[in-house]
Structure formats: structure tokens, C-alpha cells
CSV table of C-alpha atoms in Angstrom, one decimal:
chain,number,residue,atom,x,y,z
A,1,MET,CA,107.2,116.2,75.4
A,2,PHE,CA,105.9,113.5,77.7
A,3,VAL,CA,104.1,114.6,80.8
A,4,GLY,CA,102.7,117.4,78.7
A,5,HIS,CA,100.7,114.8,76.8
A,6,LEU,CA,99.3,113.4,80.1
A,7,ALA,CA,98.4,117.0,81.0
A,8,ALA,CA,96.4,117.3,77.7
A,9,ALA,CA,94.4,114.2,78.6
A,10,LEU,CA,93.6,115.4,82.2
A,11,GLY,CA,92.7,118.8,80.9
A,12,ALA,CA,90.4,117.4,78.2
A,13,LYS,CA,88.4,115.6,80.9
A,14,THR,CA,87.3,119.0,82.2
A,15,VAL,CA,86.1,120.0,78.7
A,16,ALA,CA,84.2,116.7,78.0
A,17,ARG,CA,83.5,115.1,81.4
A,18,GLU,CA,81.6,112.3,79.7
A,19,ALA,CA,84.7,111.3,77.7
A,20,PRO,CA,86.3,108.1,79.0
A,21,LEU,CA,89.7,108.8,80.6
A,22,PRO,CA,91.2,105.7,78.9
A,23,LEU,CA,90.2,107.2,75.5
A,24,LEU,CA,91.7,110.6,76.4
A,25,ILE,CA,94.9,109.1,77.6
A,26,GLY,CA,95.1,106.9,74.6
A,27,ALA,CA,94.5,109.8,72.3
A,28,SER,CA,97.1,112.1,74.0
A,29,PHE,CA,99.8,109.5,73.7
A,30,GLY,CA,98.3,108.0,70.5
A,31,ILE,CA,101.1,108.6,68.0
A,32,ASP,CA,103.8,107.6,70.5
A,33,ILE,CA,101.8,104.4,71.1
A,34,LEU,CA,101.8,103.8,67.3
A,35,TRP,CA,105.5,104.8,66.9
A,36,PRO,CA,107.2,101.7,68.4
A,37,VAL,CA,105.1,99.4,66.2
A,38,LEU,CA,106.3,101.2,63.1
A,39,LEU,CA,109.9,101.1,64.4
A,40,LEU,CA,109.6,97.3,64.8
A,41,VAL,CA,108.3,96.7,61.3
A,42,GLY,CA,110.9,99.1,59.8
A,43,ALA,CA,108.5,101.7,58.6
A,44,GLU,CA,110.1,104.5,60.7
A,45,THR,CA,113.6,105.1,62.0
A,46,VAL,CA,115.2,106.5,65.1
A,47,VAL,CA,119.0,106.8,65.8
A,48,VAL,CA,120.7,106.9,69.2
A,49,ASP,CA,122.7,110.1,69.0
A,50,PRO,CA,124.0,111.3,72.5
A,51,GLY,CA,124.0,115.1,72.5
A,52,ASN,CA,121.4,115.4,69.8
A,53,THR,CA,119.6,117.7,72.3
A,54,ALA,CA,120.3,118.4,75.9
A,55,PHE,CA,117.1,116.5,77.0
A,56,THR,CA,117.2,113.3,74.8
A,57,ALA,CA,119.8,111.2,73.1
A,58,LEU,CA,117.5,110.3,70.2
A,59,ASP,CA,117.6,111.5,66.6
A,60,PHE,CA,114.1,111.0,65.2
A,61,ALA,CA,115.4,110.4,61.7
A,62,TRP,CA,112.2,109.3,59.9
A,63,TYR,CA,108.8,109.1,61.4
A,64,PRO,CA,106.3,110.6,58.8
A,65,TRP,CA,103.5,108.1,59.3
A,66,SER,CA,103.2,108.7,63.0
A,67,HIS,CA,104.5,112.2,63.5
A,68,SER,CA,103.9,114.3,60.4
A,69,LEU,CA,101.2,117.0,60.9
A,70,LEU,CA,99.2,115.7,58.0
A,71,MET,CA,99.1,112.1,59.2
A,72,VAL,CA,98.4,113.2,62.8
A,73,VAL,CA,95.3,115.0,61.5
A,74,VAL,CA,94.4,111.9,59.6
A,75,TRP,CA,94.7,109.8,62.7
A,76,GLY,CA,92.6,112.3,64.6
A,77,VAL,CA,89.8,112.1,62.0
A,78,LEU,CA,90.0,108.3,62.1
A,79,LEU,CA,89.8,108.3,65.8
A,80,ALA,CA,86.8,110.6,65.8
A,81,GLY,CA,85.1,108.3,63.3
A,82,VAL,CA,85.7,105.2,65.5
A,83,VAL,CA,84.4,107.0,68.6
A,84,ARG,CA,81.2,107.9,66.7
A,85,MET,CA,80.8,104.4,65.4
A,86,ALA,CA,81.1,103.1,68.9
A,87,GLY,CA,78.3,105.3,70.1
A,88,GLY,CA,80.2,108.3,71.4
A,89,SER,CA,78.8,111.8,71.1
A,90,ARG,CA,80.1,114.4,68.6
A,91,ARG,CA,81.6,116.3,71.5
A,92,VAL,CA,83.5,113.3,72.8
A,93,ALA,CA,84.7,112.4,69.2
A,94,SER,CA,85.8,116.0,68.6
A,95,VAL,CA,87.6,116.4,71.9
A,96,SER,CA,89.4,113.0,71.4
A,97,ALA,CA,90.5,114.0,67.9
A,98,LEU,CA,91.8,117.4,69.2
A,99,VAL,CA,93.7,115.8,72.0
A,100,LEU,CA,95.4,113.5,69.5
A,101,VAL,CA,96.3,116.4,67.3
A,102,SER,CA,97.6,118.3,70.4
A,103,HIS,CA,100.4,115.7,70.6
A,104,TRP,CA,102.0,117.1,67.4
A,105,VAL,CA,101.6,120.7,68.7
A,106,LEU,CA,103.3,119.9,72.0
A,107,ASP,CA,106.0,117.9,70.3
A,108,TRP,CA,106.6,120.9,68.0
A,109,ILE,CA,107.4,123.0,71.0
A,110,THR,CA,110.0,120.6,72.4
A,111,HIS,CA,111.5,118.8,69.4
A,112,GLY,CA,114.2,120.2,67.2
A,113,PRO,CA,113.4,120.7,63.5
A,114,ASP,CA,112.6,117.0,62.8
A,115,LEU,CA,108.7,117.0,62.7
A,116,PRO,CA,107.5,116.9,59.1
A,117,LEU,CA,104.5,118.8,58.0
A,118,TRP,CA,103.6,115.9,55.7
A,119,PRO,CA,105.5,112.7,54.8
A,120,GLY,CA,108.7,113.8,53.1
A,121,GLY,CA,107.9,117.5,53.6
A,122,VAL,CA,109.3,120.4,55.5
A,123,GLU,CA,110.5,119.6,59.0
A,124,THR,CA,110.0,122.0,61.9
A,125,GLY,CA,110.3,122.3,65.7
A,126,LEU,CA,111.0,125.0,68.2
A,127,GLY,CA,113.7,123.0,70.1
A,128,LEU,CA,112.8,123.5,73.7
A,129,TRP,CA,114.7,120.2,74.4
A,130,HIS,CA,117.9,122.1,73.9
A,131,SER,CA,117.3,123.5,77.4
A,132,VAL,CA,116.8,121.0,80.3
A,133,PRO,CA,115.6,123.7,82.8
A,134,GLY,CA,113.3,125.1,80.2
A,135,THR,CA,111.8,121.7,79.4
A,136,LEU,CA,111.3,120.8,83.0
A,137,ALA,CA,109.7,124.2,83.7
A,138,VAL,CA,107.3,124.2,80.7
A,139,GLU,CA,106.1,120.6,81.0
A,140,GLY,CA,106.0,120.7,84.7
A,141,LEU,CA,103.8,123.8,84.7
A,142,LEU,CA,101.5,122.1,82.1
A,143,LEU,CA,101.1,119.1,84.3
A,144,VAL,CA,100.4,121.1,87.5
A,145,ALA,CA,97.9,123.2,85.7
A,146,ALA,CA,96.1,120.2,84.3
A,147,LEU,CA,95.9,118.5,87.7
A,148,VAL,CA,94.5,121.7,89.2
A,149,VAL,CA,91.6,121.8,86.7
A,150,PHE,CA,91.2,118.0,86.8
A,151,PHE,CA,90.5,118.1,90.5
A,152,ARG,CA,87.8,120.8,89.9
A,153,VAL,CA,85.7,118.2,88.1
A,154,VAL,CA,86.8,114.9,89.6
A,155,ASP,CA,86.6,113.6,93.2
A,156,VAL,CA,88.9,110.8,94.3
A,157,PRO,CA,87.0,109.4,97.3
A,158,GLY,CA,89.2,106.4,98.2
A,159,ARG,CA,92.7,105.0,98.6
A,160,GLN,CA,92.4,103.0,95.4
A,161,GLY,CA,91.7,106.1,93.3
A,162,HIS,CA,94.6,108.0,94.8
A,163,LEU,CA,96.9,105.0,94.2
A,164,ALA,CA,95.8,104.7,90.6
A,165,LEU,CA,96.1,108.4,89.8
A,166,TRP,CA,99.3,109.2,91.6
A,167,SER,CA,101.1,106.1,90.6
A,168,LEU,CA,100.5,107.1,86.9
A,169,VAL,CA,101.5,110.7,87.5
A,170,GLY,CA,104.6,109.6,89.5
A,171,LEU,CA,105.7,107.1,86.9
A,172,CYS,CA,105.3,109.5,84.1
A,173,VAL,CA,107.2,112.2,85.9
A,174,LEU,CA,110.0,109.8,86.8
A,175,ILE,CA,110.4,108.6,83.2
A,176,TRP,CA,110.3,112.1,81.9
A,177,ALA,CA,112.5,113.9,84.4
A,178,SER,CA,115.2,111.2,84.3
A,179,GLN,CA,115.7,111.3,80.5
A,180,PRO,CA,118.6,113.9,80.5
A,181,PHE,CA,120.4,112.0,83.2
A,182,SER,CA,119.9,108.4,81.9
A,183,PRO,CA,122.4,106.4,79.8
A,184,PRO,CA,121.5,106.3,76.1
A,185,PRO,CA,119.5,103.2,75.0
A,186,PRO,CA,121.4,100.4,73.3
A,187,GLY,CA,119.6,100.6,70.0
A,188,THR,CA,116.4,101.0,68.0
A,189,THR,CA,115.0,97.6,68.9
A,190,ALA,CA,115.3,98.3,72.6
A,191,ILE,CA,113.6,101.7,72.2
A,192,ALA,CA,110.7,100.1,70.3
A,193,VAL,CA,110.3,97.2,72.8
A,194,VAL,CA,110.3,99.6,75.8
A,195,GLY,CA,108.0,101.9,73.9
A,196,LEU,CA,105.4,99.2,73.6
A,197,SER,CA,104.8,99.5,77.3
A,198,MET,CA,103.0,102.7,76.5
A,199,TRP,CA,100.0,100.6,75.5
A,200,LEU,CA,99.4,100.1,79.2
A,201,LEU,CA,98.7,103.8,79.7
A,202,PRO,CA,95.0,103.6,78.5
A,203,LEU,CA,94.5,100.6,80.8
A,204,TRP,CA,95.9,102.8,83.7
A,205,GLY,CA,93.3,105.4,82.7
A,206,TRP,CA,90.6,102.7,83.0
A,207,TRP,CA,91.9,101.9,86.5
A,208,ILE,CA,91.7,105.6,87.5
A,209,GLU,CA,88.2,106.0,86.0
A,210,ARG,CA,86.8,103.1,88.0
A,211,ASN,CA,87.9,104.7,91.3
A,212,VAL,CA,87.0,108.4,90.8
A,213,THR,CA,83.8,110.3,90.6
A,214,VAL,CA,83.1,112.9,88.0
A,215,ARG,CA,81.0,115.8,89.3
A,216,ALA,CA,77.8,116.6,87.6
């Protein structure tokens, strides 16, 4: 799942309009933002395995600290605590935590049985990635639906806002839709280094938020 996570952030903005978009985007991609750091320090492992699924050439061999259900819930609770300590409302803290936990739920739909329920525990996943058309249809519909509801609460009055929003949407769609047709990455280090670029996504959300107006 990739653009589905962006859809979760955009949709959450309609539930908690006062929630900063950088926070929601950071939460929606949160465990994927953490994952490359854990790869680089050797705490988690991914293997390049062309044909592992139709949609991706990666075998997520060991990632219990970022992607087990138990740890995702822990990260969500910690995020809610940080938001509250920073002065955020209970509503914003709760929505942010739920958005972070939604990442595991959406990944569970697409991944094969490689998502652990707890570190070292039972692994599960519905395996939508085994179908490229199915993945494109499900995630694409999620993104379209999220954009529809997002524009019900947000106005984009100027060119800068449109550039910020649509460049993010376009880049995410390009990265996501090209996965089944791209050559496999050369190795784990390359995956981790490229993955660190996801730390830019919350900053992109900040750029969008500066140039849109949330309706009262």
C-alpha cells in the first residue's frame, strides 16, 4: 500500500479539520518513515526477491519493530502522547494515532502473509499485491475517494496551493503505479537510502497547508 496511506491522511483531515496536515501525512506513512532507519542499523531486514508478488519485488523478511500490529499500536499511543504534550487536543491526538494504526490495516490488505501480529508472532496478510489490476483499482479508488472528501472541507485558492497538492499526489501516484514495471532495486542499502526520502512527505504537507484554506 502506498497511495492508500496518503488517502488516509487526506481523509482524516475531514474528520479533524484542526489537525495539521504534516502531522496526518507523517502519521499515515509513519512506520514506513521509520522502516529505512531500522534497515540501515540492521534491526530489520528486507530481501530483493523478483516475483515475490506481482506488484513488488521485495520480501519483507523481518520488520517486527516497525510493522507488527502490536508495535504499530505502541507507536500510535506514543504519537498521541506527543501530540497531547505539544498542546494538541484529544481529538487531534486520537485521530493521529488512528491514522498511524490504519497503516497496518491497509498493508494487511495488500501484503502477503508477512505482517506479524507481534514481534516474532503469527504473520498475516490478504495478498492483494498478487494482482496488479486489483491493487491499482483498490488503491486508486481509495485515493480518489479521499480527494473528493478532502475538497469538501478544503479550498485551494491559488496556483501555489494547486502546485503543492497536485505535485505530491502526482509523485505518489507515479512511484506507486510504476512499481510492478520497474527493475528490482540493487540491494537493501539502496532501498533504505531511497526510503529516507519519505521524511520529506510531512514537509510537503506543511507546504500544502500553508497554501490552502480549511472551511469553518
